[in-house]
Amino acid sequence: MRVPIVSLAVLLFHGVYGVYNVVHWMHIQKTSSWFGNFLLLWGCSFLRKKQLEVGDQFQLQYSTAVGLLSTFKCESRIYQSDNNKYGFHIPYQAHLNRSTVSLFRNPRDRIVSSFSCGIGNQNIMIPAGFPQRGKMKQVIRKLIKSTEFPIVTYFNVSGITSCQTKMVLGRECGTVDPLAPTDLTEALRRLRYDFAFVGLTEESEASARLFLAMYPIRAVLPYDPRSGDVIDSPVTTMLLKQAKSSFAANTVDAGARNQTDENSKSAELKRVLQEHGCKDPYDDALYAEALHIFYERCQEFGVKTVHSKDHWLHLNA
């Protein structure tokens, strides 16, 4: 029997839900990037050691970690794309079945965050996979900004909505090929049965705690006697700090984002989308399933959340 090359090249990703060849962070645009740093610290003892020794002076950035990953050997193989990039919005990969981990977000909040991304000429995210993205993104941005309700125009541009569903299906976020009900059925099945982990942007700390409960570090490498029990240890505190410092953790109640000018603008943009009846049936259904999976597993592993599942479902109604 011929063993696939990928299984020879990687160490195993162990956890309650099985054994996996590689950890693939499917970074959906605007679902929060803290999870990328968290996974690097979880899977790489040399990074944990450096973070513990140096503290906050060690500013880990997932997007620049490729050099570190090629220099040092992690206990868990962190999947990188063919061009050796980590976390650069690589969709679900079929050959990495049951090894993909991801955060999911309220679809309207994700659209608003994408619309508000960047400054000046780079304002408004045109996602990867959008047709002729390099040539057209400035033209599209100018057109959107010229309309009466730019956020509504942005929402209705082909390729902008259903990003989360498309990426679960293995497509890039900005592709314009239409989705069908059968695509949604497959995306929901894949989310529940083919993903190693499903977390929520809105419940960042609970997502971190759930991941550590499902895949404790000691199952990967009992590397440091200082770590003690996985629930209460310097390592766990360090990992949870990644989540607590995230935007999602600081504005966890998506229904009351009025404490800063930036959050007030986001709330206003979301209100405009609601008033114009902007709904994304595919991502809405996928997000609802992500909520069900997340809260089922939080109950299974005894992880406390900030809000109930119904709270988040109500905010996306």
Short mmCIF file of N, CA, C and O in Angstrom, two decimals, residues 53-122:
data_model
loop_
_atom_site.label_atom_id
_atom_site.label_comp_id
_atom_site.label_asym_id
_atom_site.label_seq_id
_atom_site.Cartn_x
_atom_site.Cartn_y
_atom_site.Cartn_z
N GLU A 53 9.36 33.44 28.25
CA GLU A 53 10.60 34.07 28.71
C GLU A 53 10.58 35.58 28.51
O GLU A 53 11.02 36.34 29.38
N VAL A 54 10.08 36.01 27.37
CA VAL A 54 10.16 37.42 26.99
C VAL A 54 8.91 38.20 27.37
O VAL A 54 8.95 39.40 27.63
N GLY A 55 7.76 37.51 27.41
CA GLY A 55 6.51 38.17 27.76
C GLY A 55 5.98 39.01 26.62
O GLY A 55 6.15 38.70 25.44
N ASP A 56 5.38 40.15 26.97
CA ASP A 56 4.71 40.98 25.97
C ASP A 56 5.68 41.61 24.97
O ASP A 56 5.25 42.13 23.93
N GLN A 57 6.98 41.60 25.27
CA GLN A 57 7.94 42.14 24.32
C GLN A 57 8.07 41.27 23.08
O GLN A 57 8.56 41.71 22.05
N PHE A 58 7.63 40.01 23.21
CA PHE A 58 7.66 39.11 22.06
C PHE A 58 6.33 39.25 21.33
O PHE A 58 5.31 38.71 21.75
N GLN A 59 6.34 40.00 20.25
CA GLN A 59 5.12 40.28 19.51
C GLN A 59 4.99 39.31 18.33
O GLN A 59 5.50 39.57 17.24
N LEU A 60 4.34 38.20 18.58
CA LEU A 60 4.16 37.20 17.54
C LEU A 60 3.11 37.67 16.53
O LEU A 60 2.03 38.10 16.90
N GLN A 61 3.44 37.59 15.26
CA GLN A 61 2.51 37.92 14.19
C GLN A 61 2.44 36.74 13.23
O GLN A 61 3.45 36.38 12.61
N TYR A 62 1.27 36.15 13.09
CA TYR A 62 1.14 34.96 12.26
C TYR A 62 1.63 35.20 10.84
O TYR A 62 2.21 34.32 10.20
N SER A 63 1.39 36.40 10.32
CA SER A 63 1.70 36.67 8.91
C SER A 63 3.19 36.71 8.62
O SER A 63 3.62 36.58 7.47
N THR A 64 4.02 36.90 9.66
CA THR A 64 5.47 36.96 9.46
C THR A 64 6.17 35.77 10.09
O THR A 64 7.39 35.78 10.27
N ALA A 65 5.40 34.74 10.44
CA ALA A 65 5.96 33.60 11.17
C ALA A 65 6.57 32.55 10.27
O ALA A 65 7.16 31.59 10.75
N VAL A 66 6.46 32.71 8.95
CA VAL A 66 6.93 31.68 8.03
C VAL A 66 8.42 31.42 8.22
O VAL A 66 8.87 30.27 8.23
N GLY A 67 9.20 32.48 8.39
CA GLY A 67 10.63 32.31 8.60
C GLY A 67 10.93 31.50 9.84
O GLY A 67 11.82 30.65 9.85
N LEU A 68 10.17 31.75 10.91
CA LEU A 68 10.37 30.98 12.14
C LEU A 68 10.02 29.52 11.94
O LEU A 68 10.71 28.63 12.43
N LEU A 69 8.92 29.26 11.22
CA LEU A 69 8.48 27.88 11.01
C LEU A 69 9.48 27.09 10.18
O LEU A 69 9.62 25.88 10.34
N SER A 70 10.16 27.77 9.27
CA SER A 70 11.15 27.07 8.45
C SER A 70 12.46 26.86 9.18
O SER A 70 13.24 25.97 8.84
N THR A 71 12.71 27.68 10.22
CA THR A 71 13.96 27.57 10.97
C THR A 71 13.84 26.57 12.11
O THR A 71 14.77 25.81 12.38
N PHE A 72 12.70 26.57 12.77
CA PHE A 72 12.49 25.70 13.93
C PHE A 72 11.44 24.64 13.60
O PHE A 72 10.59 24.84 12.75
N LYS A 73 11.49 23.55 14.31
CA LYS A 73 10.57 22.45 14.08
C LYS A 73 9.46 22.47 15.13
O LYS A 73 9.73 22.39 16.32
N CYS A 74 8.24 22.56 14.68
CA CYS A 74 7.10 22.53 15.59
C CYS A 74 6.67 21.08 15.82
O CYS A 74 6.83 20.23 14.94
N GLU A 75 6.08 20.83 16.98
CA GLU A 75 5.60 19.49 17.28
C GLU A 75 4.37 19.14 16.43
O GLU A 75 4.14 17.98 16.10
N SER A 76 3.59 20.14 16.10
CA SER A 76 2.46 19.95 15.19
C SER A 76 2.78 20.65 13.88
O SER A 76 3.22 21.80 13.88
N ARG A 77 2.56 19.97 12.79
CA ARG A 77 2.81 20.57 11.48
C ARG A 77 1.74 21.63 11.21
O ARG A 77 0.55 21.33 11.17
N ILE A 78 2.17 22.86 11.05
CA ILE A 78 1.26 23.97 10.74
C ILE A 78 1.22 24.10 9.22
O ILE A 78 2.23 24.41 8.58
N TYR A 79 0.07 23.87 8.65
CA TYR A 79 -0.06 23.84 7.19
C TYR A 79 0.24 25.21 6.59
O TYR A 79 -0.26 26.24 7.04
N GLN A 80 1.07 25.21 5.55
CA GLN A 80 1.35 26.40 4.77
C GLN A 80 0.98 26.12 3.32
O GLN A 80 1.09 25.00 2.85
N SER A 81 0.59 27.16 2.63
CA SER A 81 0.21 27.00 1.23
C SER A 81 1.45 26.72 0.38
O SER A 81 2.58 26.74 0.87
N ASP A 82 1.23 26.50 -0.91
CA ASP A 82 2.33 26.17 -1.81
C ASP A 82 3.41 27.24 -1.84
O ASP A 82 4.57 26.96 -2.11
N ASN A 83 3.03 28.50 -1.58
CA ASN A 83 4.02 29.58 -1.57
C ASN A 83 4.52 29.86 -0.15
O ASN A 83 5.02 30.95 0.14
N ASN A 84 4.36 28.86 0.73
CA ASN A 84 4.90 28.93 2.10
C ASN A 84 4.32 30.06 2.93
O ASN A 84 5.01 30.65 3.76
N LYS A 85 3.05 30.35 2.72
CA LYS A 85 2.39 31.36 3.53
C LYS A 85 1.41 30.68 4.48
O LYS A 85 0.79 29.68 4.14
N TYR A 86 1.27 31.25 5.66
CA TYR A 86 0.40 30.70 6.69
C TYR A 86 -0.72 31.70 6.99
O TYR A 86 -0.46 32.87 7.25
N GLY A 87 -1.96 31.22 6.96
CA GLY A 87 -3.07 32.08 7.33
C GLY A 87 -3.53 33.03 6.25
O GLY A 87 -4.32 33.94 6.53
N PHE A 88 -3.08 32.83 5.00
CA PHE A 88 -3.45 33.77 3.94
C PHE A 88 -4.71 33.31 3.22
O PHE A 88 -4.74 33.16 2.00
N HIS A 89 -5.76 33.05 4.00
CA HIS A 89 -7.10 32.82 3.47
C HIS A 89 -7.17 31.66 2.48
O HIS A 89 -7.78 31.76 1.41
N ILE A 90 -6.53 30.55 2.87
CA ILE A 90 -6.56 29.34 2.04
C ILE A 90 -7.84 28.58 2.35
O ILE A 90 -8.08 28.22 3.50
N PRO A 91 -8.70 28.31 1.35
CA PRO A 91 -9.96 27.60 1.62
C PRO A 91 -9.74 26.17 2.09
O PRO A 91 -8.61 25.67 2.13
N TYR A 92 -10.82 25.51 2.40
CA TYR A 92 -10.79 24.10 2.80
C TYR A 92 -10.06 23.28 1.75
O TYR A 92 -10.27 23.43 0.55
N GLN A 93 -9.19 22.40 2.22
CA GLN A 93 -8.41 21.53 1.33
C GLN A 93 -8.85 20.08 1.55
O GLN A 93 -8.69 19.55 2.66
N ALA A 94 -9.37 19.44 0.53
CA ALA A 94 -9.92 18.09 0.68
C ALA A 94 -8.89 17.09 1.19
O ALA A 94 -9.21 16.19 1.97
N HIS A 95 -7.63 17.25 0.78
CA HIS A 95 -6.61 16.28 1.19
C HIS A 95 -6.23 16.44 2.67
O HIS A 95 -5.53 15.60 3.22
N LEU A 96 -6.71 17.53 3.31
CA LEU A 96 -6.47 17.74 4.73
C LEU A 96 -7.73 17.46 5.54
O LEU A 96 -7.94 18.06 6.59
N ASN A 97 -8.54 16.56 5.05
CA ASN A 97 -9.81 16.23 5.69
C ASN A 97 -9.64 15.97 7.18
O ASN A 97 -8.74 15.26 7.61
N ARG A 98 -10.54 16.56 7.98
CA ARG A 98 -10.56 16.42 9.45
C ARG A 98 -9.36 17.08 10.12
O ARG A 98 -9.03 16.76 11.26
N SER A 99 -8.68 17.98 9.44
CA SER A 99 -7.57 18.69 10.04
C SER A 99 -7.76 20.21 10.00
O SER A 99 -6.89 20.94 10.44
N THR A 100 -8.87 20.67 9.46
CA THR A 100 -9.11 22.10 9.30
C THR A 100 -9.79 22.68 10.54
O THR A 100 -10.72 22.10 11.09
N VAL A 101 -9.31 23.83 10.97
CA VAL A 101 -9.87 24.54 12.12
C VAL A 101 -10.18 25.96 11.68
O VAL A 101 -9.46 26.54 10.86
N SER A 102 -11.25 26.54 12.21
CA SER A 102 -11.63 27.87 11.76
C SER A 102 -12.57 28.54 12.75
O SER A 102 -13.24 27.87 13.54
N LEU A 103 -12.61 29.87 12.68
CA LEU A 103 -13.61 30.67 13.40
C LEU A 103 -14.65 31.14 12.40
O LEU A 103 -14.35 31.39 11.23
N PHE A 104 -15.90 31.25 12.89
CA PHE A 104 -17.00 31.74 12.05
C PHE A 104 -17.64 32.95 12.73
O PHE A 104 -17.58 33.10 13.96
N ARG A 105 -18.25 33.80 11.92
CA ARG A 105 -18.72 35.10 12.43
C ARG A 105 -20.10 35.44 11.88
O ARG A 105 -20.46 35.03 10.77
N ASN A 106 -20.84 36.24 12.65
CA ASN A 106 -22.11 36.79 12.18
C ASN A 106 -21.91 37.39 10.80
O ASN A 106 -21.04 38.26 10.61
N PRO A 107 -22.66 36.94 9.79
CA PRO A 107 -22.40 37.37 8.41
C PRO A 107 -22.45 38.87 8.19
O PRO A 107 -21.62 39.43 7.46
N ARG A 108 -23.43 39.57 8.80
CA ARG A 108 -23.50 41.02 8.62
C ARG A 108 -22.29 41.70 9.26
O ARG A 108 -21.72 42.63 8.69
N ASP A 109 -21.90 41.25 10.44
CA ASP A 109 -20.72 41.83 11.09
C ASP A 109 -19.47 41.62 10.25
O ASP A 109 -18.60 42.49 10.15
N ARG A 110 -19.38 40.45 9.62
CA ARG A 110 -18.20 40.17 8.80
C ARG A 110 -18.18 41.07 7.57
O ARG A 110 -17.13 41.61 7.19
N ILE A 111 -19.34 41.29 6.95
CA ILE A 111 -19.43 42.17 5.79
C ILE A 111 -19.06 43.60 6.17
O ILE A 111 -18.31 44.29 5.47
N VAL A 112 -19.58 44.07 7.30
CA VAL A 112 -19.28 45.43 7.76
C VAL A 112 -17.78 45.59 8.02
O VAL A 112 -17.17 46.59 7.65
N SER A 113 -17.19 44.60 8.65
CA SER A 113 -15.75 44.64 8.92
C SER A 113 -14.94 44.65 7.64
O SER A 113 -13.94 45.36 7.51
N SER A 114 -15.38 43.87 6.66
CA SER A 114 -14.70 43.82 5.36
C SER A 114 -14.83 45.16 4.63
O SER A 114 -13.87 45.66 4.04
N PHE A 115 -16.02 45.74 4.70
CA PHE A 115 -16.27 47.04 4.07
C PHE A 115 -15.41 48.13 4.71
O PHE A 115 -14.92 49.03 4.03
N SER A 116 -15.21 48.05 6.02
CA SER A 116 -14.50 49.09 6.76
C SER A 116 -12.99 48.87 6.79
O SER A 116 -12.26 49.69 7.36
N CYS A 117 -12.53 47.79 6.20
CA CYS A 117 -11.12 47.43 6.27
C CYS A 117 -10.25 48.38 5.43
O CYS A 117 -10.61 48.72 4.31
N GLY A 118 -9.12 48.78 5.98
CA GLY A 118 -8.17 49.60 5.24
C GLY A 118 -8.48 51.08 5.31
O GLY A 118 -9.52 51.51 5.83
N ILE A 119 -7.56 51.88 4.80
CA ILE A 119 -7.72 53.33 4.80
C ILE A 119 -7.40 53.87 3.42
O ILE A 119 -6.69 53.25 2.62
N GLY A 120 -7.93 55.07 3.14
CA GLY A 120 -7.62 55.74 1.88
C GLY A 120 -8.02 54.93 0.67
O GLY A 120 -9.12 54.37 0.59
N ASN A 121 -7.11 54.82 -0.28
CA ASN A 121 -7.38 54.08 -1.52
C ASN A 121 -7.52 52.59 -1.30
O ASN A 121 -8.03 51.86 -2.17
N GLN A 122 -7.05 52.12 -0.14
CA GLN A 122 -7.12 50.69 0.16
C GLN A 122 -8.36 50.33 0.99
O GLN A 122 -8.54 49.18 1.37
#
